[in-house]
Amino acid sequence: MNAAQTLQPPPLGVRILGCGSALPVGRLTNVDLEKLMDTSDEWIVQRTGIHERRVFDREGRGESTRTLGVTALKRALASAGMTGADLDLVLVATMTPDMMCPPVACRVAAEVGAGHIAAWDVGGACCGFVFALNSLAAQMRTGLYKTAAVVGSDTLTQHTRYDNSCRDTAILFGDGAGALVFQTTDDASRGLVAQAMHSDGSCWQDLYVPQHVQDFYGEVDESLLSTVRMNGRAVFKFAVKTFQDLICETLDMAGIQASDVAQFICHQSNARILSAARDRFGIPEDRMLVNIGKYGNTVAASVPLCYDELMQAGRLHEGDLVMFVAFGGGLTWGSSLWRL
Ligand code: UT7
């Protein structure tokens, strides 16, 4: 055995053992929005596919990015037949941490009963969950961590205003959380097969949340501090193109066709963006879940919410190839192809 072999243990496989999700109790329907701003149920459904979204309630119900994340992870652990004490890594993908410090992941890990394990947050906006998934898979394949969880939890409605000044974003976003639990296996064929992660910071101004007056792109409006600013048309065009480019890139890397993928598990940003990708690749409806109608765009939570819904419906099976795809602020875009 030469030195190189001793330094490179065979890569391990990674299995997804469990999943769970959590949604706030509060609902905001298109009819509710009609009363708050100049919009209509018909316009929203036609342009986005959204009927209602869930909205967290910090004061009344004590809901937060953390509490939703804890509930989702507890459910994922229960479905995996595990407890928090089994975990050795927790990543929380979020762009809405409850506080700048501590990381949400540390409190989530503590509240599910984990020991003094590695726990940190991952940014990446709507791509956060997919970026976290790829970095977790890379670390688990080397055996660095054996049992781990990724949580996507966001409460972006707190950075949205429900009036005419923000009607393009007010209709889109909702709150929620989803979590997946992973474990290494000697079967190296399972787990991450291919991945792609990209960013283009020169387009940052198409989707951002200004925290200071100096952050504004173009006109400064102090009343919009801490409020999502979005160039909807630009993001839409970017998303339609990058979604399709990403799918092509990932299929090519793995040397497979779209028809080999059992499920495309996609960030839910706009039903029209998803249906454009379906048309381009000839993906049947039952291979790309669209649940944006019920939840809106839940940022880092949307991908694990889809995974959990597919699992509950019995639509994911051992050995399936599934592709996670997302894009969002940054601008960022990323994919993760897994063999379940
Ligand atoms: O995770 C990434 C997050 N972001 C996205 O994925 C967003 C991607 N973009 C979109 O989903 C779409 O651009 C929107 C849904 C935001 C907007 O739809 P659109 O078809 O691109 O509309 P538009 O921005 O081209 O606006 C068309 C018209 C405008 O009126 P005029 O200028 O034609 O008179 C808007 O003022 O629709 C108007 N409009 C609305 N009307 C009713 C904008 N928002 C609304 C609204 N209700 N809520």
CSV table of C-alpha atoms and ligand atoms in Angstrom, one decimal:
chain,number,residue,atom,x,y,z
A,1,MET,CA,0.0,0.0,0.0
A,2,ASN,CA,1.5,3.4,-1.0
A,3,ALA,CA,1.3,6.6,1.0
A,4,ALA,CA,-1.4,8.1,-1.3
A,5,GLN,CA,-3.7,5.2,-0.6
A,6,THR,CA,-3.4,5.5,3.2
A,7,LEU,CA,-4.2,9.2,2.9
A,8,GLN,CA,-7.3,8.7,0.8
A,9,PRO,CA,-9.9,6.5,2.5
A,10,PRO,CA,-12.6,5.3,0.1
A,11,PRO,CA,-15.4,7.8,-0.1
A,12,LEU,CA,-18.5,6.9,1.9
A,13,GLY,CA,-22.1,7.0,0.7
A,14,VAL,CA,-24.7,9.2,2.4
A,15,ARG,CA,-28.3,8.2,3.0
A,16,ILE,CA,-31.2,10.5,3.7
A,17,LEU,CA,-32.8,8.9,6.7
A,18,GLY,CA,-35.6,11.2,7.6
A,19,CYS,CA,-37.4,14.5,6.8
A,20,GLY,CA,-39.8,16.8,8.4
A,21,SER,CA,-41.4,20.2,8.0
A,22,ALA,CA,-43.1,23.0,10.0
A,23,LEU,CA,-45.4,25.7,8.9
A,24,PRO,CA,-46.7,28.7,10.8
A,25,VAL,CA,-50.4,28.6,11.8
A,26,GLY,CA,-51.3,32.0,10.2
A,27,ARG,CA,-52.6,32.0,6.6
A,28,LEU,CA,-52.6,35.0,4.2
A,29,THR,CA,-54.7,34.4,1.1
A,30,ASN,CA,-54.9,36.4,-2.1
A,31,VAL,CA,-58.3,37.6,-1.0
A,32,ASP,CA,-56.7,39.0,2.2
A,33,LEU,CA,-54.1,40.8,0.1
A,34,GLU,CA,-56.8,42.3,-2.1
A,35,LYS,CA,-57.9,44.2,1.0
A,36,LEU,CA,-54.4,45.5,1.7
A,37,MET,CA,-53.2,46.6,-1.7
A,38,ASP,CA,-54.2,47.1,-5.4
A,39,THR,CA,-54.0,43.5,-6.6
A,40,SER,CA,-56.3,40.6,-7.4
A,41,ASP,CA,-56.5,36.9,-6.8
A,42,GLU,CA,-56.7,36.4,-10.6
A,43,TRP,CA,-53.5,38.4,-11.2
A,44,ILE,CA,-51.6,36.7,-8.5
A,45,VAL,CA,-52.6,33.2,-9.5
A,46,GLN,CA,-52.0,33.8,-13.2
A,47,ARG,CA,-48.6,35.4,-12.7
A,48,THR,CA,-47.2,33.2,-9.9
A,49,GLY,CA,-49.5,30.2,-9.2
A,50,ILE,CA,-49.8,31.3,-5.5
A,51,HIS,CA,-53.2,31.1,-3.7
A,52,GLU,CA,-52.0,31.5,-0.1
A,53,ARG,CA,-48.9,31.7,2.0
A,54,ARG,CA,-48.2,31.0,5.7
A,55,VAL,CA,-47.1,33.9,7.9
A,56,PHE,CA,-45.3,33.5,11.2
A,57,ASP,CA,-46.5,35.3,14.4
A,58,ARG,CA,-43.6,36.2,16.7
A,59,GLU,CA,-45.6,38.1,19.4
A,60,GLY,CA,-48.8,36.0,19.6
A,61,ARG,CA,-47.6,32.5,19.0
A,62,GLY,CA,-43.9,32.8,19.7
A,63,GLU,CA,-43.0,31.6,16.2
A,64,SER,CA,-39.6,32.4,14.7
A,65,THR,CA,-37.0,31.0,12.3
A,66,ARG,CA,-35.6,29.1,15.2
A,67,THR,CA,-38.9,27.5,16.5
A,68,LEU,CA,-40.0,26.5,13.0
A,69,GLY,CA,-36.5,25.0,12.4
A,70,VAL,CA,-36.6,23.1,15.7
A,71,THR,CA,-40.1,21.6,15.0
A,72,ALA,CA,-39.0,20.6,11.5
A,73,LEU,CA,-35.9,18.9,12.7
A,74,LYS,CA,-37.7,17.1,15.6
A,75,ARG,CA,-40.1,15.7,13.0
A,76,ALA,CA,-37.2,14.7,10.7
A,77,LEU,CA,-35.4,13.0,13.6
A,78,ALA,CA,-38.6,11.1,14.6
A,79,SER,CA,-39.1,9.9,11.0
A,80,ALA,CA,-35.5,8.7,11.0
A,81,GLY,CA,-36.0,6.9,14.3
A,82,MET,CA,-33.3,9.0,15.9
A,83,THR,CA,-32.9,11.6,18.6
A,84,GLY,CA,-30.9,14.8,18.7
A,85,ALA,CA,-28.2,13.0,20.6
A,86,ASP,CA,-27.4,11.0,17.5
A,87,LEU,CA,-26.4,14.1,15.5
A,88,ASP,CA,-22.8,15.3,15.1
A,89,LEU,CA,-23.5,18.3,12.7
A,90,VAL,CA,-26.4,20.7,12.2
A,91,LEU,CA,-26.5,23.2,9.4
A,92,VAL,CA,-29.3,25.8,9.2
A,93,ALA,CA,-29.8,27.5,5.9
A,94,THR,CA,-31.5,30.9,6.5
A,95,MET,CA,-31.5,34.5,5.4
A,96,THR,CA,-33.6,35.5,8.3
A,97,PRO,CA,-31.8,34.5,11.5
A,98,ASP,CA,-33.7,35.7,14.6
A,99,MET,CA,-30.5,37.4,15.8
A,100,MET,CA,-27.1,38.3,14.2
A,101,CYS,CA,-25.6,36.2,17.0
A,102,PRO,CA,-25.9,33.4,18.0
A,103,PRO,CA,-26.2,31.3,14.8
A,104,VAL,CA,-29.7,29.8,14.6
A,105,ALA,CA,-28.1,26.4,14.2
A,106,CYS,CA,-26.6,26.4,17.7
A,107,ARG,CA,-29.9,26.9,19.4
A,108,VAL,CA,-31.7,24.5,17.1
A,109,ALA,CA,-29.1,21.8,17.9
A,110,ALA,CA,-29.4,22.5,21.7
A,111,GLU,CA,-33.2,22.4,21.6
A,112,VAL,CA,-33.3,19.0,19.8
A,113,GLY,CA,-31.0,17.6,22.5
A,114,ALA,CA,-27.8,17.4,20.5
A,115,GLY,CA,-24.5,17.4,22.4
A,116,HIS,CA,-21.7,20.0,21.9
A,117,ILE,CA,-21.6,19.3,18.2
A,118,ALA,CA,-20.7,21.4,15.1
A,119,ALA,CA,-23.6,23.8,14.2
A,120,TRP,CA,-23.5,26.8,12.0
A,121,ASP,CA,-25.7,28.8,9.6
A,122,VAL,CA,-25.4,28.9,5.9
A,123,GLY,CA,-26.5,32.0,3.9
A,124,GLY,CA,-27.2,31.8,0.2
A,125,ALA,CA,-30.7,33.2,0.3
A,126,CYS,CA,-33.1,30.9,-1.7
A,127,CYS,CA,-30.0,28.7,-2.6
A,128,GLY,CA,-29.1,28.2,1.1
A,129,PHE,CA,-30.5,24.8,1.5
A,130,VAL,CA,-28.9,23.4,-1.7
A,131,PHE,CA,-25.6,25.0,-0.8
A,132,ALA,CA,-25.7,23.5,2.7
A,133,LEU,CA,-26.6,20.1,1.2
A,134,ASN,CA,-23.6,20.1,-1.0
A,135,SER,CA,-21.2,21.2,1.7
A,136,LEU,CA,-22.6,18.6,4.1
A,137,ALA,CA,-22.3,15.8,1.5
A,138,ALA,CA,-18.7,16.7,0.8
A,139,GLN,CA,-17.8,16.5,4.6
A,140,MET,CA,-19.8,13.4,5.2
A,141,ARG,CA,-18.2,11.5,2.3
A,142,THR,CA,-14.8,11.8,4.0
A,143,GLY,CA,-16.2,10.4,7.2
A,144,LEU,CA,-15.7,13.8,9.0
A,145,TYR,CA,-19.4,13.7,10.2
A,146,LYS,CA,-21.5,10.5,10.4
A,147,THR,CA,-25.0,11.7,11.3
A,148,ALA,CA,-26.0,15.2,10.3
A,149,ALA,CA,-29.0,17.4,9.6
A,150,VAL,CA,-29.7,20.3,7.3
A,151,VAL,CA,-32.6,22.6,8.1
A,152,GLY,CA,-33.9,25.3,5.8
A,153,SER,CA,-35.9,27.9,7.8
A,154,ASP,CA,-37.0,31.4,6.8
A,155,THR,CA,-39.5,34.1,7.9
A,156,LEU,CA,-39.1,36.6,5.2
A,157,THR,CA,-42.6,38.1,5.6
A,158,GLN,CA,-41.0,40.2,8.4
A,159,HIS,CA,-39.1,42.0,5.7
A,160,THR,CA,-42.1,42.6,3.4
A,161,ARG,CA,-44.6,45.4,3.5
A,162,TYR,CA,-48.3,44.8,2.8
A,163,ASP,CA,-49.1,47.9,0.8
A,164,ASN,CA,-48.9,49.1,-2.8
A,165,SER,CA,-45.2,50.1,-2.4
A,166,CYS,CA,-44.2,46.4,-2.2
A,167,ARG,CA,-47.0,44.5,-3.9
A,168,ASP,CA,-44.6,42.6,-6.2
A,169,THR,CA,-42.9,41.0,-3.1
A,170,ALA,CA,-45.8,40.9,-0.7
A,171,ILE,CA,-47.6,38.5,-3.0
A,172,LEU,CA,-44.6,36.1,-3.3
A,173,PHE,CA,-43.1,35.3,0.1
A,174,GLY,CA,-44.3,33.0,2.9
A,175,ASP,CA,-42.7,31.4,5.9
A,176,GLY,CA,-41.8,27.9,6.9
A,177,ALA,CA,-39.1,25.3,7.6
A,178,GLY,CA,-38.0,21.9,6.4
A,179,ALA,CA,-35.3,19.5,7.6
A,180,LEU,CA,-33.5,16.4,6.3
A,181,VAL,CA,-31.4,13.9,8.4
A,182,PHE,CA,-28.4,12.1,6.9
A,183,GLN,CA,-26.2,9.2,7.8
A,184,THR,CA,-23.0,7.8,6.2
A,185,THR,CA,-23.1,4.3,4.7
A,186,ASP,CA,-20.4,2.0,3.2
A,187,ASP,CA,-22.5,1.9,0.0
A,188,ALA,CA,-20.6,4.7,-1.9
A,189,SER,CA,-23.2,4.7,-4.7
A,190,ARG,CA,-25.7,6.5,-2.5
A,191,GLY,CA,-25.7,10.2,-1.8
A,192,LEU,CA,-24.3,13.1,-3.9
A,193,VAL,CA,-23.7,12.2,-7.5
A,194,ALA,CA,-23.1,15.7,-9.0
A,195,GLN,CA,-23.4,19.3,-8.0
A,196,ALA,CA,-23.1,22.8,-9.4
A,197,MET,CA,-23.0,26.1,-7.4
A,198,HIS,CA,-22.7,29.5,-9.0
A,199,SER,CA,-23.0,33.2,-8.1
A,200,ASP,CA,-22.9,36.6,-9.9
A,201,GLY,CA,-22.6,39.4,-7.4
A,202,SER,CA,-22.6,42.0,-10.1
A,203,CYS,CA,-26.4,41.6,-10.2
A,204,TRP,CA,-26.9,41.9,-6.4
A,205,GLN,CA,-29.3,44.8,-6.8
A,206,ASP,CA,-31.9,42.6,-8.4
A,207,LEU,CA,-32.8,41.1,-5.0
A,208,TYR,CA,-31.6,42.6,-1.7
A,209,VAL,CA,-32.6,43.8,1.7
A,210,PRO,CA,-31.1,47.2,2.6
A,211,GLN,CA,-30.0,47.6,6.2
A,212,HIS,CA,-28.4,51.1,5.8
A,213,VAL,CA,-29.2,54.1,3.8
A,214,GLN,CA,-25.9,53.5,1.9
A,215,ASP,CA,-27.2,50.1,0.7
A,216,PHE,CA,-29.9,51.4,-1.6
A,217,TYR,CA,-29.4,50.9,-5.3
A,218,GLY,CA,-30.8,54.0,-7.0
A,219,GLU,CA,-33.4,56.0,-5.2
A,220,VAL,CA,-33.0,56.1,-1.4
A,221,ASP,CA,-36.2,55.6,0.6
A,222,GLU,CA,-35.5,55.2,4.3
A,223,SER,CA,-39.0,53.9,5.0
A,224,LEU,CA,-37.9,50.8,3.0
A,225,LEU,CA,-34.9,49.9,5.2
A,226,SER,CA,-35.0,46.2,6.2
A,227,THR,CA,-37.5,45.6,3.4
A,228,VAL,CA,-37.0,43.2,0.4
A,229,ARG,CA,-36.2,45.1,-2.8
A,230,MET,CA,-36.6,43.2,-6.0
A,231,ASN,CA,-36.4,43.7,-9.7
A,232,GLY,CA,-39.0,41.1,-10.5
A,233,ARG,CA,-38.7,41.1,-14.2
A,234,ALA,CA,-34.9,40.8,-14.1
A,235,VAL,CA,-35.0,38.0,-11.6
A,236,PHE,CA,-37.7,36.2,-13.6
A,237,LYS,CA,-35.6,36.3,-16.8
A,238,PHE,CA,-32.5,35.2,-14.9
A,239,ALA,CA,-34.3,32.4,-13.2
A,240,VAL,CA,-35.9,31.0,-16.4
A,241,LYS,CA,-32.4,30.8,-18.0
A,242,THR,CA,-30.3,29.6,-15.1
A,243,PHE,CA,-32.9,27.0,-14.0
A,244,GLN,CA,-32.6,25.4,-17.4
A,245,ASP,CA,-28.8,25.8,-17.7
A,246,LEU,CA,-28.3,24.3,-14.3
A,247,ILE,CA,-30.4,21.2,-15.1
A,248,CYS,CA,-28.4,20.8,-18.4
A,249,GLU,CA,-25.0,21.2,-16.6
A,250,THR,CA,-25.9,18.8,-13.8
A,251,LEU,CA,-27.3,16.1,-16.2
A,252,ASP,CA,-24.1,16.5,-18.4
A,253,MET,CA,-21.8,16.1,-15.4
A,254,ALA,CA,-23.6,12.9,-14.4
A,255,GLY,CA,-23.9,11.6,-18.0
A,256,ILE,CA,-27.6,11.1,-17.7
A,257,GLN,CA,-30.9,12.3,-19.3
A,258,ALA,CA,-33.7,14.3,-17.7
A,259,SER,CA,-35.8,11.1,-18.0
A,260,ASP,CA,-33.4,9.3,-15.6
A,261,VAL,CA,-34.3,11.7,-12.8
A,262,ALA,CA,-37.2,10.5,-10.7
A,263,GLN,CA,-37.9,13.9,-9.1
A,264,PHE,CA,-36.7,17.4,-9.7
A,265,ILE,CA,-37.1,19.0,-6.3
A,266,CYS,CA,-37.1,22.7,-7.1
A,267,HIS,CA,-37.1,26.0,-5.2
A,268,GLN,CA,-40.6,27.4,-5.5
A,269,SER,CA,-40.3,30.9,-6.8
A,270,ASN,CA,-42.9,31.2,-9.5
A,271,ALA,CA,-45.0,28.4,-11.1
A,272,ARG,CA,-44.3,29.9,-14.5
A,273,ILE,CA,-40.5,29.5,-14.0
A,274,LEU,CA,-41.0,25.8,-13.1
A,275,SER,CA,-43.3,25.1,-16.0
A,276,ALA,CA,-40.9,26.7,-18.5
A,277,ALA,CA,-38.2,24.2,-17.3
A,278,ARG,CA,-40.7,21.3,-17.5
A,279,ASP,CA,-41.6,22.2,-21.1
A,280,ARG,CA,-37.9,22.5,-22.1
A,281,PHE,CA,-36.9,19.1,-20.8
A,282,GLY,CA,-40.2,17.3,-21.4
A,283,ILE,CA,-40.5,16.6,-17.6
A,284,PRO,CA,-43.9,15.2,-16.7
A,285,GLU,CA,-45.9,17.0,-14.0
A,286,ASP,CA,-45.5,14.1,-11.6
A,287,ARG,CA,-41.7,14.5,-11.7
A,288,MET,CA,-41.6,18.1,-10.6
A,289,LEU,CA,-43.7,19.0,-7.6
A,290,VAL,CA,-45.2,22.5,-7.6
A,291,ASN,CA,-46.6,23.4,-4.2
A,292,ILE,CA,-46.1,27.2,-4.3
A,293,GLY,CA,-49.9,27.5,-4.5
A,294,LYS,CA,-50.1,26.6,-0.8
A,295,TYR,CA,-47.0,28.3,0.7
A,296,GLY,CA,-45.6,31.0,-1.7
A,297,ASN,CA,-41.9,31.3,-1.9
A,298,THR,CA,-40.5,30.2,1.5
A,299,VAL,CA,-36.8,31.0,0.6
A,300,ALA,CA,-34.5,28.3,2.1
A,301,ALA,CA,-37.4,26.2,3.3
A,302,SER,CA,-39.0,25.6,-0.1
A,303,VAL,CA,-36.7,22.7,-1.2
A,304,PRO,CA,-37.0,20.6,2.0
A,305,LEU,CA,-40.8,21.4,2.2
A,306,CYS,CA,-41.1,19.8,-1.3
A,307,TYR,CA,-38.9,16.8,-0.3
A,308,ASP,CA,-41.1,16.2,2.8
A,309,GLU,CA,-44.3,16.4,0.8
A,310,LEU,CA,-43.0,14.0,-1.8
A,311,MET,CA,-41.9,11.6,1.0
A,312,GLN,CA,-45.3,11.8,2.7
A,313,ALA,CA,-47.0,11.0,-0.6
A,314,GLY,CA,-44.8,7.9,-1.1
A,315,ARG,CA,-43.2,9.4,-4.3
A,316,LEU,CA,-39.5,8.9,-3.3
A,317,HIS,CA,-37.9,5.5,-3.3
A,318,GLU,CA,-34.5,3.9,-2.5
A,319,GLY,CA,-32.3,4.0,-5.5
A,320,ASP,CA,-34.1,7.0,-7.2
A,321,LEU,CA,-32.1,9.8,-8.7
A,322,VAL,CA,-33.4,13.2,-7.5
A,323,MET,CA,-32.1,16.6,-8.4
A,324,PHE,CA,-32.4,19.6,-6.1
A,325,VAL,CA,-32.4,22.9,-7.9
A,326,ALA,CA,-32.5,26.5,-6.6
A,327,PHE,CA,-31.7,30.1,-7.4
A,328,GLY,CA,-32.0,33.4,-5.6
A,329,GLY,CA,-30.5,36.6,-4.3
A,330,GLY,CA,-26.8,37.1,-4.8
A,331,LEU,CA,-27.5,36.3,-7.5
A,332,THR,CA,-26.9,32.6,-6.8
A,333,TRP,CA,-27.9,29.3,-8.4
A,334,GLY,CA,-27.1,25.7,-7.5
A,335,SER,CA,-28.0,22.1,-7.9
A,336,SER,CA,-27.4,18.8,-6.1
A,337,LEU,CA,-28.1,15.4,-7.7
A,338,TRP,CA,-28.5,12.5,-5.3
A,339,ARG,CA,-29.0,8.8,-5.5
A,340,LEU,CA,-31.4,8.0,-2.7
B,1,UT7,O1,-36.5,33.3,-5.1
B,1,UT7,C1,-36.3,34.3,-6.0
B,1,UT7,C2,-37.3,35.4,-5.7
B,1,UT7,N1,-37.9,36.1,-6.7
B,1,UT7,C3,-38.5,35.7,-7.8
B,1,UT7,O2,-38.4,34.5,-8.2
B,1,UT7,C4,-39.3,36.7,-8.6
B,1,UT7,C5,-39.3,36.4,-10.1
B,1,UT7,N2,-40.3,37.4,-10.7
B,1,UT7,C6,-41.6,37.2,-10.7
B,1,UT7,O3,-42.1,36.2,-10.1
B,1,UT7,C7,-42.5,38.2,-11.4
B,1,UT7,O4,-41.6,39.1,-12.0
B,1,UT7,C8,-43.5,38.9,-10.5
B,1,UT7,C9,-44.6,37.9,-10.0
B,1,UT7,C10,-42.8,39.5,-9.3
B,1,UT7,C11,-44.2,40.0,-11.3
B,1,UT7,O5,-44.8,39.4,-12.5
B,1,UT7,P1,-44.5,40.0,-13.9
B,1,UT7,O6,-45.4,39.2,-14.8
B,1,UT7,O7,-43.1,39.9,-14.2
B,1,UT7,O8,-45.1,41.4,-13.8
B,1,UT7,P2,-44.2,42.8,-14.1
B,1,UT7,O9,-43.3,43.1,-13.1
B,1,UT7,O10,-43.8,42.7,-15.5
B,1,UT7,O11,-45.4,43.8,-14.0
B,1,UT7,C12,-46.6,43.8,-14.9
B,1,UT7,C13,-47.6,44.8,-14.3
B,1,UT7,C14,-47.0,46.1,-13.9
B,1,UT7,O12,-47.9,47.1,-14.3
B,1,UT7,P3,-47.7,48.0,-15.6
B,1,UT7,O13,-46.4,48.7,-15.4
B,1,UT7,O14,-47.7,47.0,-16.7
B,1,UT7,O15,-48.9,48.9,-15.6
B,1,UT7,C15,-46.9,46.0,-12.4
B,1,UT7,O16,-47.0,47.2,-11.8
B,1,UT7,O17,-48.2,44.2,-13.2
B,1,UT7,C16,-48.1,45.2,-12.1
B,1,UT7,N3,-48.0,44.5,-10.8
B,1,UT7,C17,-49.1,44.0,-10.2
B,1,UT7,N4,-50.4,44.1,-10.5
B,1,UT7,C18,-51.3,43.5,-9.6
B,1,UT7,C19,-46.9,44.2,-10.1
B,1,UT7,N5,-47.3,43.5,-9.0
B,1,UT7,C20,-48.6,43.4,-9.0
B,1,UT7,C21,-49.6,42.9,-8.1
B,1,UT7,N6,-50.9,42.9,-8.5
B,1,UT7,N7,-49.2,42.3,-7.0
